[in-house]
Amino acid sequence: MIEFEYIRATGKLRTICSDSSLFDKIREHFSVENTGARFARRYSRFVPRRKYAISNTGVSDLGLYWEIRQYLIKEQIKVDINISTELQEALDVGINKELFTEFEFKLREYQEEVVKKALKVGRGTCVLGTGAGKTFTTAALIENYFRNCKDKDVFKCIVLVPDLGLVTQTYNEFLNCGTSFKLTKWTGKNKPDLTANVIICNIGIVQSQFEDSDWMKYVDLLIVDECHKVKATNKISKIIAKIKTKNKYGFTGTLPEDQLDKWSIIGKLGPVIYEKSSYELRLEDYLANVVVKVVNIEYKNHPIYEGVDGYRAELDYIYESDKRNTFLTQLCSKLENNTLILVNHISHGVNLSEYLTQCEDKQVYFIRGEVEVDTREDIKRIMEKETNVICVAMSSIFSTGVNIKNIHNIIFAAGGKSFVRTVQSIGRGLRKHDSKDKLVIFDISDRLRYGIRHSEKRKEIYQREKIKYVEKNIS
């Protein structure tokens, strides 16, 4: 016998097994190796070897209920199951109403399907490849909730986005959707209009103001954009758990590879209710085609970096390489249309931008954290209208959510091996444009100790995402 209970005080799930060995089996399945344990145990022998999504008393995030049920089915574990009345009430929070679709733009077939499933379940995680129109889908979902609420004057929804730039972008896109709810922005510079129905805010402001904004705990609907950023241990994950509404949704182009982070997202926001990959969107002609050109740069007589600081030392070497920066400048000079160059460190961006000023007839911009949101928006508008722009940008800012259709070339200039960041970065250029038949990505692969490892990892990602790549060697 397995009993599932709802803990009302915390909104958590408790799993109780009459067979302790079955409980151990389930708990072990929802765990990952604690990769830092070996090092940490030098200082404390109490560091656990594994990290668990379910506590030893059976407590987990509510959304893990569906994952546990799927596990039992997959493993063909036949056991009597009892669901408490309170848990059943907590799960039955969907809306079975006719879908409203009369917006300024027609919903695509899959976007309608997303909204229908989301309303039926009442919570969940939607995985839509970059360029699928997550913002419009989100607006349609909120509008349907708004139209079905009993008292529209007091309806409150929080739309949580990763950064300041996306607050403005999401706000503007919502305004163009033809929705009827009242909208406001909340950032460090924009105070929210609390009479509004929908408050779009960034993670930073929520983290700093949550304890002093008690109203946030009692909103009717929570939407978390780019929810792959909700890590198992970060602060925003804990805040999401404290928001009491059962109607929570996450939208992302890519779920994280780390299983514990994936279970954290599903646990707090609900099961994966819809998936449509970038590959499917390309096949159905919603997105531009893409090809990757891997440029293998060989270095003669290069130093070998090892030890704790070896990786950073290797990065400094390539970032300061005159020949590498000269090659990138020559490459950009030859490329037609607009080019986005993604970097991971400010010093690299500054150095590379100085070289790029040598490109004739090109406008060069560098977007980093201290660049004002309004200035970023101005640069995006320039890129949409003109064809001679090179934009160097921090990947932490531009790898997620930024919507610029008139990008023809992307250069991965900083290496790295992150699955989410690589896939999200590719998505910056996949949106279709009248002047674009395909997106070309130049993956700069430095044939050094760490560079080789990371390059191989990125090529695995391209294969997984069904993106063709070709390689060229440069000495």
Coordinates of N, CA and C in Angstrom, one line a residue, residues 219-447:
V219 N -1.6 35.5 -4.6 CA -2.1 35.8 -5.9 C -2.8 34.6 -6.4
D220 N -3.6 34.8 -7.5 CA -4.4 33.8 -8.1 C -3.7 32.9 -9.1
L221 N -2.6 33.4 -9.7 CA -1.9 32.7 -10.7 C -0.5 33.1 -10.8
L222 N 0.4 32.1 -10.9 CA 1.8 32.4 -11.1 C 2.4 31.8 -12.4
I223 N 3.0 32.6 -13.1 CA 3.7 32.2 -14.4 C 5.2 32.4 -14.2
V224 N 6.0 31.4 -14.4 CA 7.4 31.5 -14.3 C 8.0 31.3 -15.7
D225 N 8.5 32.4 -16.3 CA 9.1 32.3 -17.6 C 10.6 31.9 -17.5
E226 N 11.1 31.2 -18.5 CA 12.4 30.6 -18.4 C 12.7 29.9 -17.1
C227 N 11.8 29.0 -16.8 CA 11.8 28.3 -15.5 C 13.0 27.4 -15.3
H228 N 13.8 27.2 -16.3 CA 15.0 26.3 -16.1 C 16.0 27.0 -15.2
K229 N 15.7 28.3 -14.9 CA 16.6 29.0 -13.9 C 16.2 28.7 -12.5
V230 N 15.1 28.0 -12.2 CA 14.7 27.6 -10.9 C 15.4 26.4 -10.4
K231 N 16.6 26.6 -9.9 CA 17.5 25.5 -9.4 C 17.0 25.0 -8.1
A232 N 17.4 23.8 -7.8 CA 16.9 23.1 -6.6 C 17.3 23.9 -5.3
T233 N 18.4 24.6 -5.3 CA 18.9 25.2 -4.1 C 18.8 26.7 -4.1
N234 N 18.4 27.4 -5.2 CA 18.5 28.8 -5.2 C 17.3 29.5 -4.5
K235 N 17.4 30.7 -4.2 CA 16.5 31.5 -3.4 C 15.1 31.6 -4.1
I236 N 15.1 31.8 -5.4 CA 13.8 32.0 -6.1 C 13.0 30.8 -6.0
S237 N 13.6 29.6 -6.0 CA 12.9 28.3 -5.9 C 12.2 28.3 -4.6
K238 N 12.8 28.7 -3.5 CA 12.1 28.7 -2.2 C 11.0 29.7 -2.2
I239 N 11.1 30.8 -2.8 CA 10.1 31.8 -2.9 C 8.9 31.3 -3.6
I240 N 9.1 30.7 -4.8 CA 8.0 30.1 -5.6 C 7.2 29.1 -4.7
A241 N 7.9 28.3 -3.9 CA 7.2 27.4 -3.0 C 6.3 28.1 -2.0
K242 N 6.7 29.3 -1.6 CA 5.9 30.0 -0.6 C 4.6 30.7 -1.2
I243 N 4.6 30.9 -2.5 CA 3.4 31.5 -3.1 C 2.3 30.4 -3.1
K244 N 1.2 30.7 -2.4 CA 0.2 29.7 -2.1 C -0.7 29.2 -3.2
T245 N -0.8 29.9 -4.3 CA -1.7 29.5 -5.3 C -1.3 28.1 -5.8
K246 N -2.3 27.3 -6.1 CA -2.0 26.0 -6.7 C -1.9 26.1 -8.2
N247 N -2.3 27.2 -8.8 CA -2.2 27.4 -10.3 C -0.9 28.1 -10.6
K248 N 0.1 27.2 -10.8 CA 1.4 27.7 -11.1 C 1.9 27.0 -12.4
Y249 N 2.5 27.8 -13.3 CA 3.0 27.3 -14.6 C 4.5 27.7 -14.8
G250 N 5.2 26.9 -15.4 CA 6.6 27.2 -15.9 C 6.7 27.1 -17.4
F251 N 7.4 28.0 -18.0 CA 7.6 27.9 -19.5 C 9.1 28.0 -19.7
T252 N 9.6 27.1 -20.6 CA 11.0 27.1 -20.9 C 11.3 26.5 -22.2
G253 N 12.4 26.8 -22.9 CA 12.8 26.1 -24.1 C 13.5 24.8 -23.9
T254 N 14.2 24.7 -22.7 CA 15.0 23.6 -22.3 C 15.0 23.3 -20.8
L255 N 14.6 22.1 -20.5 CA 14.8 21.7 -19.1 C 16.3 21.4 -18.8
P256 N 16.7 21.7 -17.5 CA 18.1 21.4 -17.2 C 18.5 19.9 -17.3
E257 N 19.8 19.7 -17.5 CA 20.2 18.3 -17.5 C 20.3 17.7 -16.1
D258 N 20.6 18.5 -15.2 CA 20.7 18.0 -13.8 C 19.3 17.5 -13.3
Q259 N 19.2 16.3 -12.9 CA 17.9 15.7 -12.6 C 17.3 16.3 -11.4
L260 N 18.1 16.7 -10.4 CA 17.6 17.3 -9.2 C 16.9 18.7 -9.5
D261 N 17.6 19.4 -10.4 CA 17.0 20.7 -10.8 C 15.7 20.5 -11.6
K262 N 15.7 19.4 -12.4 CA 14.5 19.1 -13.2 C 13.3 18.8 -12.2
W263 N 13.6 17.9 -11.2 CA 12.6 17.5 -10.3 C 12.1 18.7 -9.4
S264 N 13.0 19.7 -9.2 CA 12.7 20.9 -8.4 C 11.7 21.7 -9.2
I265 N 11.9 21.9 -10.5 CA 11.0 22.6 -11.4 C 9.6 21.9 -11.4
I266 N 9.6 20.6 -11.7 CA 8.4 19.9 -11.8 C 7.7 19.8 -10.4
G267 N 8.5 19.7 -9.4 CA 7.9 19.7 -8.0 C 7.2 20.9 -7.6
K268 N 7.7 22.1 -8.0 CA 7.1 23.3 -7.6 C 6.1 23.9 -8.6
L269 N 6.2 23.5 -9.9 CA 5.3 24.1 -10.9 C 4.4 23.1 -11.5
G270 N 4.7 21.8 -11.4 CA 3.8 20.8 -11.9 C 4.4 20.0 -13.0
P271 N 3.8 18.9 -13.4 CA 4.3 18.0 -14.4 C 4.5 18.6 -15.8
V272 N 5.4 18.0 -16.6 CA 5.5 18.5 -18.0 C 4.2 18.1 -18.7
I273 N 3.5 19.2 -19.1 CA 2.2 18.9 -19.8 C 2.2 19.1 -21.3
Y274 N 3.4 19.7 -21.8 CA 3.5 19.8 -23.2 C 4.9 20.0 -23.6
E275 N 5.4 19.4 -24.7 CA 6.7 19.5 -25.2 C 6.7 19.7 -26.7
K276 N 7.4 20.6 -27.2 CA 7.6 20.8 -28.6 C 9.0 21.3 -28.8
S277 N 9.9 20.6 -29.5 CA 11.3 20.9 -29.6 C 11.5 21.9 -30.7
S278 N 12.7 22.5 -30.6 CA 13.2 23.4 -31.7 C 13.2 22.7 -33.0
Y279 N 13.6 21.4 -33.0 CA 13.7 20.6 -34.2 C 12.4 20.5 -34.9
E280 N 11.3 20.2 -34.1 CA 10.0 20.1 -34.6 C 9.5 21.4 -35.2
L281 N 9.8 22.5 -34.5 CA 9.4 23.8 -35.0 C 10.1 24.1 -36.3
R282 N 11.4 23.7 -36.5 CA 12.1 23.9 -37.8 C 11.5 23.1 -38.9
L283 N 11.1 21.8 -38.6 CA 10.5 20.9 -39.6 C 9.2 21.5 -40.0
E284 N 8.4 22.1 -39.1 CA 7.1 22.6 -39.5 C 7.2 24.0 -40.0
D285 N 8.4 24.5 -40.2 CA 8.6 25.8 -40.9 C 8.2 27.0 -40.0
Y286 N 8.2 26.8 -38.7 CA 7.9 28.0 -37.8 C 9.2 28.7 -37.5
L287 N 10.3 28.0 -37.6 CA 11.6 28.6 -37.3 C 12.6 28.5 -38.5
A288 N 13.6 29.4 -38.5 CA 14.6 29.3 -39.6 C 15.5 28.1 -39.4
N289 N 16.0 27.6 -40.5 CA 17.0 26.5 -40.5 C 18.3 27.0 -39.9
V290 N 19.1 26.1 -39.4 CA 20.3 26.5 -38.7 C 21.5 25.5 -39.1
V291 N 22.7 26.0 -39.3 CA 23.8 25.2 -39.5 C 24.9 25.8 -38.6
V292 N 25.7 24.9 -38.1 CA 26.9 25.2 -37.2 C 28.2 25.0 -37.9
K293 N 29.0 26.0 -37.9 CA 30.4 25.8 -38.4 C 31.4 25.9 -37.3
V294 N 31.9 24.7 -37.0 CA 32.9 24.6 -35.9 C 34.3 25.0 -36.4
V295 N 34.8 26.0 -35.8 CA 36.1 26.5 -36.2 C 37.2 26.1 -35.2
N296 N 38.0 25.1 -35.6 CA 39.0 24.5 -34.6 C 40.3 25.4 -34.8
I297 N 40.6 26.1 -33.7 CA 41.8 26.9 -33.7 C 42.9 26.2 -33.0
E298 N 44.0 25.9 -33.8 CA 45.2 25.3 -33.2 C 46.2 26.4 -32.8
Y299 N 46.8 26.2 -31.6 CA 47.7 27.2 -31.1 C 49.1 26.5 -31.1
K300 N 50.1 27.2 -31.7 CA 51.5 26.7 -31.6 C 52.2 27.2 -30.4
N301 N 52.9 26.3 -29.8 CA 53.8 26.7 -28.6 C 53.0 27.3 -27.5
H302 N 51.8 26.8 -27.3 CA 50.9 27.4 -26.2 C 51.2 26.8 -24.9
P303 N 51.0 27.5 -23.8 CA 51.3 27.0 -22.4 C 50.2 26.0 -22.1
I304 N 50.6 25.1 -21.2 CA 49.6 24.1 -20.7 C 49.2 24.5 -19.3
Y305 N 47.9 24.7 -19.1 CA 47.4 25.1 -17.8 C 46.8 24.0 -17.0
E306 N 47.2 23.8 -15.8 CA 46.6 22.7 -14.9 C 46.3 23.3 -13.6
G307 N 45.8 22.4 -12.7 CA 45.6 22.8 -11.3 C 44.2 23.5 -11.2
V308 N 44.0 24.0 -9.9 CA 42.7 24.7 -9.6 C 42.4 25.8 -10.5
D309 N 43.4 26.7 -10.8 CA 43.2 27.9 -11.6 C 43.5 27.7 -13.1
G310 N 43.6 26.4 -13.5 CA 44.0 26.1 -14.9 C 43.0 26.6 -15.9
Y311 N 41.7 26.3 -15.6 CA 40.7 26.7 -16.6 C 40.6 28.2 -16.8
R312 N 40.6 29.0 -15.7 CA 40.6 30.4 -15.8 C 41.8 31.0 -16.5
A313 N 43.0 30.4 -16.3 CA 44.2 30.8 -16.9 C 44.1 30.6 -18.4
E314 N 43.5 29.4 -18.8 CA 43.4 29.1 -20.2 C 42.5 30.1 -20.9
L315 N 41.4 30.5 -20.2 CA 40.4 31.5 -20.7 C 41.1 32.8 -20.9
D316 N 41.9 33.3 -19.9 CA 42.6 34.5 -20.1 C 43.6 34.5 -21.3
Y317 N 44.2 33.4 -21.5 CA 45.1 33.2 -22.6 C 44.4 33.4 -24.0
I318 N 43.3 32.8 -24.1 CA 42.6 32.9 -25.4 C 41.9 34.3 -25.6
Y319 N 41.4 34.8 -24.5 CA 40.7 36.1 -24.5 C 41.7 37.2 -24.9
E320 N 42.9 37.1 -24.5 CA 44.0 38.1 -24.8 C 44.8 37.8 -26.0
S321 N 44.5 36.7 -26.7 CA 45.3 36.3 -27.9 C 45.0 37.3 -29.0
D322 N 46.1 38.0 -29.4 CA 46.0 38.9 -30.5 C 45.5 38.2 -31.8
K323 N 46.1 37.1 -32.1 CA 45.8 36.4 -33.3 C 44.3 35.9 -33.3
R324 N 43.8 35.4 -32.2 CA 42.4 35.0 -32.1 C 41.5 36.1 -32.3
N325 N 41.7 37.2 -31.6 CA 40.9 38.4 -31.8 C 40.9 39.0 -33.2
T326 N 42.1 38.9 -33.8 CA 42.3 39.4 -35.2 C 41.5 38.5 -36.1
F327 N 41.5 37.2 -35.9 CA 40.7 36.3 -36.7 C 39.2 36.6 -36.6
L328 N 38.7 36.8 -35.4 CA 37.3 37.1 -35.2 C 36.9 38.4 -35.9
T329 N 37.8 39.4 -35.8 CA 37.6 40.6 -36.5 C 37.5 40.5 -38.0
Q330 N 38.4 39.7 -38.5 CA 38.4 39.4 -40.0 C 37.1 38.6 -40.4
L331 N 36.7 37.7 -39.5 CA 35.5 36.9 -39.8 C 34.3 37.8 -39.8
C332 N 34.2 38.7 -38.8 CA 33.0 39.6 -38.8 C 33.0 40.6 -39.9
S333 N 34.2 41.0 -40.4 CA 34.2 41.9 -41.5 C 33.6 41.3 -42.8
K334 N 33.8 40.0 -42.9 CA 33.4 39.3 -44.1 C 31.9 38.9 -44.1
L335 N 31.3 38.8 -42.9 CA 29.9 38.4 -42.7 C 29.0 39.5 -43.1
E336 N 27.9 39.0 -43.9 CA 26.9 40.0 -44.3 C 25.8 39.9 -43.2
N337 N 25.0 41.0 -43.2 CA 23.9 41.2 -42.3 C 24.4 41.3 -40.8
N338 N 23.5 41.0 -39.9 CA 23.8 41.3 -38.5 C 24.4 40.1 -37.8
T339 N 25.3 40.4 -36.9 CA 26.1 39.3 -36.2 C 26.0 39.5 -34.6
L340 N 25.7 38.5 -33.9 CA 25.7 38.5 -32.5 C 26.8 37.7 -32.0
I341 N 27.7 38.2 -31.1 CA 28.8 37.5 -30.5 C 28.6 37.4 -29.0
L342 N 28.5 36.1 -28.6 CA 28.3 35.9 -27.1 C 29.6 35.6 -26.4
V343 N 29.7 36.3 -25.3 CA 30.9 36.2 -24.4 C 30.4 35.9 -23.0
N344 N 31.3 35.4 -22.2 CA 31.0 35.1 -20.8 C 31.6 36.0 -19.8
H345 N 32.6 36.8 -20.2 CA 33.3 37.7 -19.2 C 33.4 39.1 -19.8
I346 N 33.2 40.1 -18.9 CA 33.2 41.5 -19.3 C 34.6 41.8 -20.0
S347 N 35.7 41.4 -19.3 CA 37.0 41.8 -19.9 C 37.2 41.3 -21.3
H348 N 36.6 40.1 -21.6 CA 36.7 39.5 -22.9 C 35.9 40.4 -23.9
G349 N 34.7 40.8 -23.5 CA 33.8 41.6 -24.3 C 34.5 43.0 -24.6
V350 N 35.1 43.6 -23.6 CA 35.7 44.9 -23.8 C 36.9 44.8 -24.8
N351 N 37.7 43.7 -24.6 CA 38.9 43.5 -25.4 C 38.5 43.3 -26.9
L352 N 37.5 42.4 -27.0 CA 37.0 42.0 -28.4 C 36.4 43.2 -29.1
S353 N 35.6 44.0 -28.3 CA 34.9 45.1 -28.9 C 35.9 46.1 -29.5
E354 N 37.0 46.3 -28.8 CA 38.1 47.2 -29.3 C 38.6 46.7 -30.7
Y355 N 38.8 45.4 -30.8 CA 39.3 44.9 -32.1 C 38.3 45.1 -33.2
L356 N 37.0 44.9 -32.8 CA 36.0 45.0 -33.8 C 35.7 46.3 -34.4
T357 N 36.2 47.4 -33.7 CA 36.1 48.7 -34.3 C 36.8 48.9 -35.6
Q358 N 37.7 47.9 -35.9 CA 38.5 47.9 -37.1 C 37.6 47.5 -38.3
C359 N 36.4 46.9 -38.0 CA 35.5 46.5 -39.1 C 34.9 47.7 -39.8
E360 N 35.2 47.9 -41.1 CA 34.7 49.0 -41.8 C 33.2 48.9 -42.0
D361 N 32.5 50.0 -42.0 CA 31.0 50.0 -42.3 C 30.2 49.1 -41.4
K362 N 30.7 48.9 -40.1 CA 29.9 48.1 -39.2 C 29.7 49.0 -37.9
Q363 N 28.5 48.8 -37.4 CA 28.2 49.4 -36.1 C 28.5 48.4 -35.0
V364 N 29.2 48.7 -34.0 CA 29.6 47.7 -33.0 C 29.1 48.2 -31.6
Y365 N 28.4 47.3 -30.9 CA 27.8 47.5 -29.6 C 28.3 46.4 -28.6
F366 N 28.4 46.8 -27.4 CA 28.7 45.8 -26.3 C 27.6 45.9 -25.2
I367 N 26.8 44.9 -25.1 CA 25.8 44.9 -24.0 C 26.2 44.1 -22.8
R368 N 26.3 44.7 -21.7 CA 26.6 44.1 -20.5 C 25.7 44.5 -19.4
G369 N 25.8 44.1 -18.2 CA 24.9 44.3 -17.1 C 24.6 45.8 -16.8
E370 N 25.6 46.6 -16.9 CA 25.4 48.0 -16.5 C 24.8 48.9 -17.6
V371 N 24.6 48.3 -18.8 CA 24.0 49.0 -19.9 C 22.5 49.1 -19.6
E372 N 21.9 50.3 -19.6 CA 20.6 50.5 -19.2 C 19.6 49.8 -20.1
V373 N 18.5 49.3 -19.5 CA 17.5 48.6 -20.3 C 17.0 49.3 -21.5
D374 N 16.8 50.6 -21.4 CA 16.3 51.5 -22.5 C 17.4 51.4 -23.6
T375 N 18.7 51.5 -23.2 CA 19.7 51.4 -24.2 C 19.7 50.1 -24.9
R376 N 19.5 49.0 -24.2 CA 19.5 47.7 -24.8 C 18.3 47.6 -25.8
E377 N 17.2 48.2 -25.4 CA 16.0 48.1 -26.3 C 16.3 48.9 -27.6
D378 N 17.1 50.0 -27.4 CA 17.4 50.9 -28.6 C 18.3 50.0 -29.6
I379 N 19.3 49.3 -29.0 CA 20.2 48.5 -29.8 C 19.4 47.4 -30.5
K380 N 18.5 46.8 -29.8 CA 17.6 45.7 -30.5 C 16.9 46.3 -31.6
R381 N 16.3 47.5 -31.4 CA 15.5 48.2 -32.5 C 16.4 48.5 -33.7
I382 N 17.7 48.9 -33.5 CA 18.6 49.2 -34.5 C 18.9 47.9 -35.3
M383 N 19.1 46.8 -34.6 CA 19.4 45.5 -35.2 C 18.2 45.0 -36.1
E384 N 17.0 45.3 -35.6 CA 15.8 44.9 -36.4 C 15.7 45.6 -37.7
K385 N 16.2 46.9 -37.7 CA 16.0 47.8 -38.9 C 17.2 47.8 -39.8
E386 N 18.4 47.6 -39.3 CA 19.6 47.7 -40.1 C 20.3 46.4 -40.3
T387 N 21.3 46.4 -41.2 CA 22.0 45.2 -41.6 C 23.5 45.2 -41.4
N388 N 24.0 46.1 -40.7 CA 25.5 46.2 -40.6 C 25.9 46.3 -39.1
V389 N 25.2 45.5 -38.3 CA 25.4 45.6 -36.8 C 26.2 44.4 -36.3
I390 N 27.2 44.7 -35.5 CA 27.8 43.6 -34.7 C 27.5 43.9 -33.2
C391 N 26.8 43.0 -32.6 CA 26.5 43.1 -31.2 C 27.3 42.1 -30.3
V392 N 28.2 42.6 -29.5 CA 28.9 41.7 -28.5 C 28.0 41.8 -27.3
A393 N 27.6 40.6 -26.7 CA 26.7 40.6 -25.6 C 27.2 39.5 -24.6
M394 N 26.9 39.8 -23.3 CA 27.2 38.8 -22.3 C 26.1 37.7 -22.4
S395 N 26.6 36.5 -22.5 CA 25.6 35.4 -22.6 C 24.6 35.3 -21.5
S396 N 25.0 35.8 -20.3 CA 24.1 35.7 -19.2 C 22.9 36.7 -19.4
I397 N 23.0 37.6 -20.3 CA 22.0 38.6 -20.6 C 21.2 38.2 -21.9
F398 N 22.0 37.8 -22.9 CA 21.4 37.6 -24.3 C 21.1 36.1 -24.6
S399 N 21.5 35.1 -23.8 CA 21.3 33.8 -24.2 C 19.9 33.3 -23.9
T400 N 19.1 34.1 -23.2 CA 17.7 33.7 -22.8 C 16.7 34.8 -23.1
G401 N 15.7 34.4 -23.9 CA 14.5 35.2 -24.0 C 14.5 36.4 -24.9
V402 N 15.7 36.8 -25.3 CA 15.8 38.0 -26.2 C 15.2 37.7 -27.6
N403 N 14.4 38.6 -28.1 CA 13.7 38.4 -29.3 C 14.1 39.4 -30.4
I404 N 15.1 39.0 -31.2 CA 15.5 39.8 -32.4 C 15.5 38.9 -33.6
K405 N 14.6 39.2 -34.5 CA 14.5 38.3 -35.7 C 15.6 38.5 -36.7
N406 N 16.1 39.8 -36.8 CA 17.1 40.1 -37.9 C 18.5 39.8 -37.4
I407 N 18.7 38.6 -36.9 CA 20.1 38.1 -36.7 C 20.3 36.9 -37.6
H408 N 21.4 37.1 -38.4 CA 21.8 36.1 -39.4 C 22.9 35.2 -38.9
N409 N 23.8 35.7 -38.1 CA 25.0 35.0 -37.6 C 25.2 35.1 -36.1
I410 N 25.6 34.0 -35.5 CA 25.9 34.0 -34.1 C 27.3 33.4 -33.9
I411 N 28.1 34.1 -33.2 CA 29.5 33.5 -32.9 C 29.6 33.2 -31.4
F412 N 29.8 31.9 -31.1 CA 30.1 31.5 -29.8 C 31.6 31.7 -29.5
A413 N 31.9 32.8 -28.9 CA 33.3 33.2 -28.8 C 33.9 32.8 -27.4
A414 N 33.1 32.2 -26.5 CA 33.6 32.1 -25.1 C 33.7 30.6 -24.7
G415 N 33.4 29.7 -25.6 CA 33.5 28.3 -25.2 C 32.4 27.9 -24.3
G416 N 32.7 27.0 -23.3 CA 31.7 26.6 -22.3 C 31.0 25.3 -22.8
K417 N 30.3 24.6 -21.9 CA 29.7 23.3 -22.2 C 28.2 23.2 -21.7
S418 N 27.7 24.3 -21.2 CA 26.3 24.2 -20.6 C 25.3 23.9 -21.7
F419 N 24.5 22.8 -21.4 CA 23.5 22.4 -22.3 C 22.4 23.5 -22.5
V420 N 21.9 24.0 -21.4 CA 20.8 25.0 -21.5 C 21.3 26.3 -22.2
R421 N 22.5 26.8 -21.8 CA 23.0 28.0 -22.3 C 23.2 27.9 -23.8
T422 N 23.8 26.7 -24.3 CA 24.1 26.5 -25.7 C 22.8 26.5 -26.5
V423 N 21.8 25.7 -26.0 CA 20.5 25.6 -26.8 C 19.8 27.0 -26.8
Q424 N 19.8 27.6 -25.6 CA 19.1 28.9 -25.6 C 19.8 29.9 -26.4
S425 N 21.1 29.9 -26.5 CA 21.9 30.8 -27.3 C 21.6 30.6 -28.8
I426 N 21.5 29.4 -29.2 CA 21.1 29.1 -30.6 C 19.7 29.7 -30.9
G427 N 18.9 29.7 -30.0 CA 17.5 30.2 -30.2 C 17.4 31.7 -30.4
R428 N 18.5 32.4 -30.1 CA 18.5 33.9 -30.3 C 18.3 34.2 -31.8
G429 N 18.7 33.3 -32.7 CA 18.7 33.7 -34.1 C 17.7 32.8 -34.9
L430 N 16.9 32.0 -34.3 CA 16.0 31.0 -35.0 C 14.7 31.7 -35.5
R431 N 14.4 32.8 -35.0 CA 13.1 33.4 -35.4 C 13.2 33.8 -36.9
K432 N 12.2 33.6 -37.7 CA 12.2 33.9 -39.1 C 12.2 35.4 -39.4
H433 N 12.8 35.7 -40.5 CA 12.9 37.1 -41.0 C 12.9 37.1 -42.5
D434 N 12.3 38.1 -43.1 CA 12.1 38.1 -44.6 C 13.5 38.0 -45.3
S435 N 14.5 38.5 -44.7 CA 15.8 38.4 -45.4 C 16.7 37.2 -45.0
K436 N 16.1 36.3 -44.3 CA 16.9 35.2 -43.7 C 16.4 33.8 -44.1
D437 N 17.2 33.0 -44.8 CA 16.8 31.6 -45.1 C 17.4 30.6 -44.1
K438 N 18.4 31.0 -43.4 CA 19.0 30.2 -42.3 C 19.8 31.0 -41.4
L439 N 20.0 30.4 -40.2 CA 20.9 31.0 -39.2 C 22.3 30.3 -39.3
V440 N 23.4 31.0 -39.3 CA 24.7 30.4 -39.3 C 25.4 30.7 -37.9
I441 N 25.8 29.6 -37.3 CA 26.5 29.7 -36.0 C 28.0 29.3 -36.2
F442 N 28.8 30.2 -35.7 CA 30.3 29.9 -35.8 C 30.7 29.6 -34.3
D443 N 31.0 28.3 -34.1 CA 31.4 27.8 -32.8 C 33.0 27.8 -32.8
I444 N 33.5 28.7 -32.0 CA 35.0 28.9 -31.9 C 35.5 27.8 -30.9
S445 N 36.2 26.8 -31.5 CA 36.7 25.7 -30.7 C 38.2 25.8 -30.5
D446 N 38.6 26.2 -29.3 CA 40.1 26.4 -29.0 C 40.7 25.0 -28.7
R447 N 41.6 24.6 -29.4 CA 42.2 23.2 -29.3 C 43.2 23.2 -28.2

